[in-house]
CSV table of C-alpha atoms in Angstrom, one decimal:
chain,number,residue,atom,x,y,z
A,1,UNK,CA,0.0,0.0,0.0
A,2,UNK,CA,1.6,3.4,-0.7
A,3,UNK,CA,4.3,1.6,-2.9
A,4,UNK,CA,5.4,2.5,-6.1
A,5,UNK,CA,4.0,-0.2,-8.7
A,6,UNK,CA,6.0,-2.0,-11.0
A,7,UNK,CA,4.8,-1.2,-14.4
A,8,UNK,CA,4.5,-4.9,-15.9
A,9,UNK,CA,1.9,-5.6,-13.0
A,10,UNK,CA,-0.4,-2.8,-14.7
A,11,UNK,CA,0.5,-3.3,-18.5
A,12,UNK,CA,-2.8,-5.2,-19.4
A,13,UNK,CA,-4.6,-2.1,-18.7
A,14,UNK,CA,-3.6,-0.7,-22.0
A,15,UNK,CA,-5.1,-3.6,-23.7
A,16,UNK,CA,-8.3,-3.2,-21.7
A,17,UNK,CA,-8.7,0.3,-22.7
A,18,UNK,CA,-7.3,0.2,-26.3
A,19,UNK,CA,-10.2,-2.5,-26.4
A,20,UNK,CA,-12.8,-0.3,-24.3
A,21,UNK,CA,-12.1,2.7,-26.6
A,22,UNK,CA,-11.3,4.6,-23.3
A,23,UNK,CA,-10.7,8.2,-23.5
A,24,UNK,CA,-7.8,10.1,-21.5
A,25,UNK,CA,-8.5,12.1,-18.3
A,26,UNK,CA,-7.8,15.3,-19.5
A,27,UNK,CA,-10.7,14.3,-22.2
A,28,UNK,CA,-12.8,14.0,-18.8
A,29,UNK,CA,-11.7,17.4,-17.7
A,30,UNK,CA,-11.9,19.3,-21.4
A,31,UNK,CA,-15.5,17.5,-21.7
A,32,UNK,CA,-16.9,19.0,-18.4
A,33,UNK,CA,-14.9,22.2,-18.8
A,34,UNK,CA,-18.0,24.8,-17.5
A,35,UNK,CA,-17.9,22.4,-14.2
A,36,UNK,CA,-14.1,22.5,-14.0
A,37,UNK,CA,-12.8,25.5,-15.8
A,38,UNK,CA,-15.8,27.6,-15.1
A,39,UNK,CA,-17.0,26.8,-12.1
A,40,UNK,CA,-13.5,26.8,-10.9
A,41,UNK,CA,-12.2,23.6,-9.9
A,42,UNK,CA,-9.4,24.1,-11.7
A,43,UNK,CA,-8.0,27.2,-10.7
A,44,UNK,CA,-6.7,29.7,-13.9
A,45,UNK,CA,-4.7,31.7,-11.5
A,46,UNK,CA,-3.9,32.1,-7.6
A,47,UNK,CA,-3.4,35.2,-5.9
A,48,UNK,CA,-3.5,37.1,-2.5
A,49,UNK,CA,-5.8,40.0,-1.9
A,50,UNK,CA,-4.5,43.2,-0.3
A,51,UNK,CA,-7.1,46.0,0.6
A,52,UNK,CA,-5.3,49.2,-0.1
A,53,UNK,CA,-6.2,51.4,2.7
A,54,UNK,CA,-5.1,48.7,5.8
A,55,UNK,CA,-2.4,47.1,3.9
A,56,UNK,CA,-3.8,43.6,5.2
A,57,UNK,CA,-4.3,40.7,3.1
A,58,UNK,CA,-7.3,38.2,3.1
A,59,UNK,CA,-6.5,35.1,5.0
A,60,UNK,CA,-8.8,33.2,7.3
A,61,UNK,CA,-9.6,29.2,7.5
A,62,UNK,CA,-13.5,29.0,9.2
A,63,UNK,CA,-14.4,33.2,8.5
A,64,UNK,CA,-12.3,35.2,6.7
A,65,UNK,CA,-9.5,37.0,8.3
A,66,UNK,CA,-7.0,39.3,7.9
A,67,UNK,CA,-3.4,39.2,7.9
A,68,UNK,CA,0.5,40.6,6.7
A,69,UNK,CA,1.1,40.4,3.1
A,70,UNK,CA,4.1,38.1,3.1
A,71,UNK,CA,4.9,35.6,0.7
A,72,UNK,CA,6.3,33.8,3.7
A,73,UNK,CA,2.7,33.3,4.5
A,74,UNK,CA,2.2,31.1,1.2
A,75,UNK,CA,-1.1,28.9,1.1
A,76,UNK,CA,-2.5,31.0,3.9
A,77,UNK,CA,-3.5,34.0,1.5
A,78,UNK,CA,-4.3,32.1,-1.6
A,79,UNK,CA,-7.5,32.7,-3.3
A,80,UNK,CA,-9.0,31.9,-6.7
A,81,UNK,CA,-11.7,32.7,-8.1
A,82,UNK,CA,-14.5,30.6,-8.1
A,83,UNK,CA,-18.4,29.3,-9.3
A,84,UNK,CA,-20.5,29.6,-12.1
A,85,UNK,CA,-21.9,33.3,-13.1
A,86,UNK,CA,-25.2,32.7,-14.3
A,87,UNK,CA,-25.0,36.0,-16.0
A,88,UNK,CA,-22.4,35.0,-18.5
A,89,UNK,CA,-22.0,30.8,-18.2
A,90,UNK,CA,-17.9,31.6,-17.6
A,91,UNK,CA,-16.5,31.8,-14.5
A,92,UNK,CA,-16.4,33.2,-11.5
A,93,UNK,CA,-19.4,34.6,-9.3
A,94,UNK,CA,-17.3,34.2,-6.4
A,95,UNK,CA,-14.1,33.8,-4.1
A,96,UNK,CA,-12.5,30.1,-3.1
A,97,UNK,CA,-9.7,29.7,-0.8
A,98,UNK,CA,-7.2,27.7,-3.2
A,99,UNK,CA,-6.7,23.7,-2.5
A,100,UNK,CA,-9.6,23.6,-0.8
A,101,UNK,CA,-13.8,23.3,-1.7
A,102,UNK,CA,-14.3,26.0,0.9
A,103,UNK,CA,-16.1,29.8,-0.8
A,104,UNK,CA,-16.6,33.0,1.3
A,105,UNK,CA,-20.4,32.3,2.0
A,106,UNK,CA,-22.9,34.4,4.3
A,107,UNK,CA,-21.9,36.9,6.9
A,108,UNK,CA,-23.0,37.2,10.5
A,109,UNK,CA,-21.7,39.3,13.6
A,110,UNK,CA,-18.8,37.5,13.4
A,111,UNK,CA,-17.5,38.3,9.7
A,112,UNK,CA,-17.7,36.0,6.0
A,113,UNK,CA,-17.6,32.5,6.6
A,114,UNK,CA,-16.8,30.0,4.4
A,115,UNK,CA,-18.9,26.8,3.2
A,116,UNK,CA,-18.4,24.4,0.5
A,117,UNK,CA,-17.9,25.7,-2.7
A,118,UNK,CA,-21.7,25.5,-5.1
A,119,UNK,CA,-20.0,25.7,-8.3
A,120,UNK,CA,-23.3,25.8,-10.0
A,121,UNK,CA,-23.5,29.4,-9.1
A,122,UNK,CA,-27.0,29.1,-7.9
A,123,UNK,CA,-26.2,29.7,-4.1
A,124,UNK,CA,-26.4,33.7,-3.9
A,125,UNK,CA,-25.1,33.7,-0.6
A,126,UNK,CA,-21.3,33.2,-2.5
A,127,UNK,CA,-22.0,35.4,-5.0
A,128,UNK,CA,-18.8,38.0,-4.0
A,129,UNK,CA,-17.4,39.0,-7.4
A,130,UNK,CA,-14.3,40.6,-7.6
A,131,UNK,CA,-13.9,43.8,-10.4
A,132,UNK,CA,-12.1,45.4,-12.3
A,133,UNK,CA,-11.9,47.9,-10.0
A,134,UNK,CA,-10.4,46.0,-7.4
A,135,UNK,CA,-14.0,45.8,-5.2
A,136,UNK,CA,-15.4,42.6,-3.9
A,137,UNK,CA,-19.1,43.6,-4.4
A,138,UNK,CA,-22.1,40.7,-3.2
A,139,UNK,CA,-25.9,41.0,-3.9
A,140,UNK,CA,-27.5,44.9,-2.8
A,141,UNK,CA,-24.2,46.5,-3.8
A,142,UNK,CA,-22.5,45.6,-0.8
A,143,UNK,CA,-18.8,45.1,-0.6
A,144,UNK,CA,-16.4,43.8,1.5
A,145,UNK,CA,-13.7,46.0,3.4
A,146,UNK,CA,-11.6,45.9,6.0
A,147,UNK,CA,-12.6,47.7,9.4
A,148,UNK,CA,-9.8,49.6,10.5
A,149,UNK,CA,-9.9,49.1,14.0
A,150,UNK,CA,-10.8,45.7,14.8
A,151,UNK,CA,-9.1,44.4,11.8
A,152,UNK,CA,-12.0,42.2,10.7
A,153,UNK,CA,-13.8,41.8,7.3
A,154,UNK,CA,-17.2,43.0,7.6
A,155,UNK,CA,-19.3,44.5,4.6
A,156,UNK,CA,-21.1,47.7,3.4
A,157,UNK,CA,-22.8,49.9,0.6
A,158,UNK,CA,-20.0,50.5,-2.1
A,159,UNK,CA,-21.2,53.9,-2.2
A,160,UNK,CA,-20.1,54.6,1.2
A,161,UNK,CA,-16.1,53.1,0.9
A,162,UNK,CA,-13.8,55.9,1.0
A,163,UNK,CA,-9.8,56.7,0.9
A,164,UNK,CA,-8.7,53.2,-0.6
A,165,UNK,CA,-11.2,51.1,2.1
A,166,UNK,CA,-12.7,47.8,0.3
A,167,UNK,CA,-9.8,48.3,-2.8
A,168,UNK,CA,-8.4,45.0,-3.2
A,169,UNK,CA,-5.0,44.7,-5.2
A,170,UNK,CA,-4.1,40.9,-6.6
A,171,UNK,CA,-1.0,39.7,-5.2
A,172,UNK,CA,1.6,37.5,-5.7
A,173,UNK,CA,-0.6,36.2,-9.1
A,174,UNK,CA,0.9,33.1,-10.6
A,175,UNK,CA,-0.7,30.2,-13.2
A,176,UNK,CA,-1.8,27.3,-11.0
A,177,UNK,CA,0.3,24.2,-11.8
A,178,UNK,CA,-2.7,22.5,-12.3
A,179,UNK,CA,-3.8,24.5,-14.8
A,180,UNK,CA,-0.7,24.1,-16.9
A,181,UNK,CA,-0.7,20.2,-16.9
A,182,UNK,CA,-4.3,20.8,-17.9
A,183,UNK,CA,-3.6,23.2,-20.6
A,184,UNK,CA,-1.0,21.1,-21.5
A,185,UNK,CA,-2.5,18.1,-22.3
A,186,UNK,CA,-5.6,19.9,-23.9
A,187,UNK,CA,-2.9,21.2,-26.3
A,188,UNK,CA,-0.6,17.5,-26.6
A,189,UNK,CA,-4.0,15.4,-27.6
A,190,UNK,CA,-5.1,18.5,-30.1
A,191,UNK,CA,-8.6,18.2,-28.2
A,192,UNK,CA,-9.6,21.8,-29.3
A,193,UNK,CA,-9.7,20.9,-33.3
A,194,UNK,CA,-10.3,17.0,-32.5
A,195,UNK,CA,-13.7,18.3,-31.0
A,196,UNK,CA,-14.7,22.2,-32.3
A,197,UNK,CA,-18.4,21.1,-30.8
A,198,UNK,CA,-17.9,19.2,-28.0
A,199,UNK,CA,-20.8,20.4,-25.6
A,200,UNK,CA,-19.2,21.4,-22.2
A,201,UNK,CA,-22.1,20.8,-19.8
């Protein structure tokens, strides 16, 4: 159990699928790309999220929380984008912590929490979609910020953020490795021109 296995021990699986017509995984993935690619399974990208006016980034395991920007910090402030937008069937309607099924989800007294990811995109209560403009804006035209004294993410109308407060800047952005294997192997089985109208859902 564990162990590496030898090759020959597995070598009539080729025949088995060679005679089963089986497909590659990556065909699984690039076949039920609006579940994996847009709803976010796969992350594109991976960064950290640093509101301008407190200098804190986003961090946080059962609410979100706030902590130093530090790349020493690693995994702790990775985020991705994540869920289905029902508005334009691509990704993302909201925010996932990265390597985990775990979106920022409703808010109480006690900040955003996080629940398991809906990557249908139905579940409003997720619906925190990060802009252009660097604002992380949920249903009624809140957004999130963080509150200057106690330090915590709490939310508000965007009309009333002021002075850089609830301006989030990407940090640290890089191409998940995950994504490059995938885009990888899309590109080394020519799956794109093998399949121009392969439904994705």
């Amino acid at each position: 159990r564990g162990a590496k296995i030898d090759p020959k021990e597995v070598s009539n699986f080729d025949e088995v699928k060679r005679r089963l017509g089986c497909k590659p995984f990556a065909y699984f993935l690039y076949r039920f790309r609006k579940v994996y690619i847009d709803g976010g399974v796969i992350a594109t990208s991976v960064f950290a999220l640093k509101e301008k006016k407190s200098g804190l980034c986003l961090t946080g395991i059962g609410t979100v929380a706030t902590g130093e920007c530090s790349e020493k910090n690693g995994r702790a402030l990775e985020y991705q984008k994540g869920n289905l937008d029902l508005e334009t069937g691509k990704c993302c309607s909201g925010l996932r912590k990265y390597g985990t099924n775990n979106c920022i989800d409703f808010m109480d007294v006690r900040g955003a929490h996080f629940y398991s990811c809906d990557i249908s995109g139905h579940n409003t209560n997720q619906h925190y979609r990060l802009g252009d403009d660097g604002r992380i804006v949920r249903p009624n035209n809140q957004c999130l910020y963080v509150n200057g004294h106690s330090k915590k993410v709490e939310s508000k109308p965007c009309s009333d953020l002021h002075d850089g407060e609830g301006t989030f800047t990407k940090m640290y952005e890089r191409e998940s490795d995950e994504y490059k294997i995938y885009k990888a192997e899309v590109s080394r089985l020519n799956l794109e021109a093998q399949y121009p109208d392969l439904d994705d859902d």
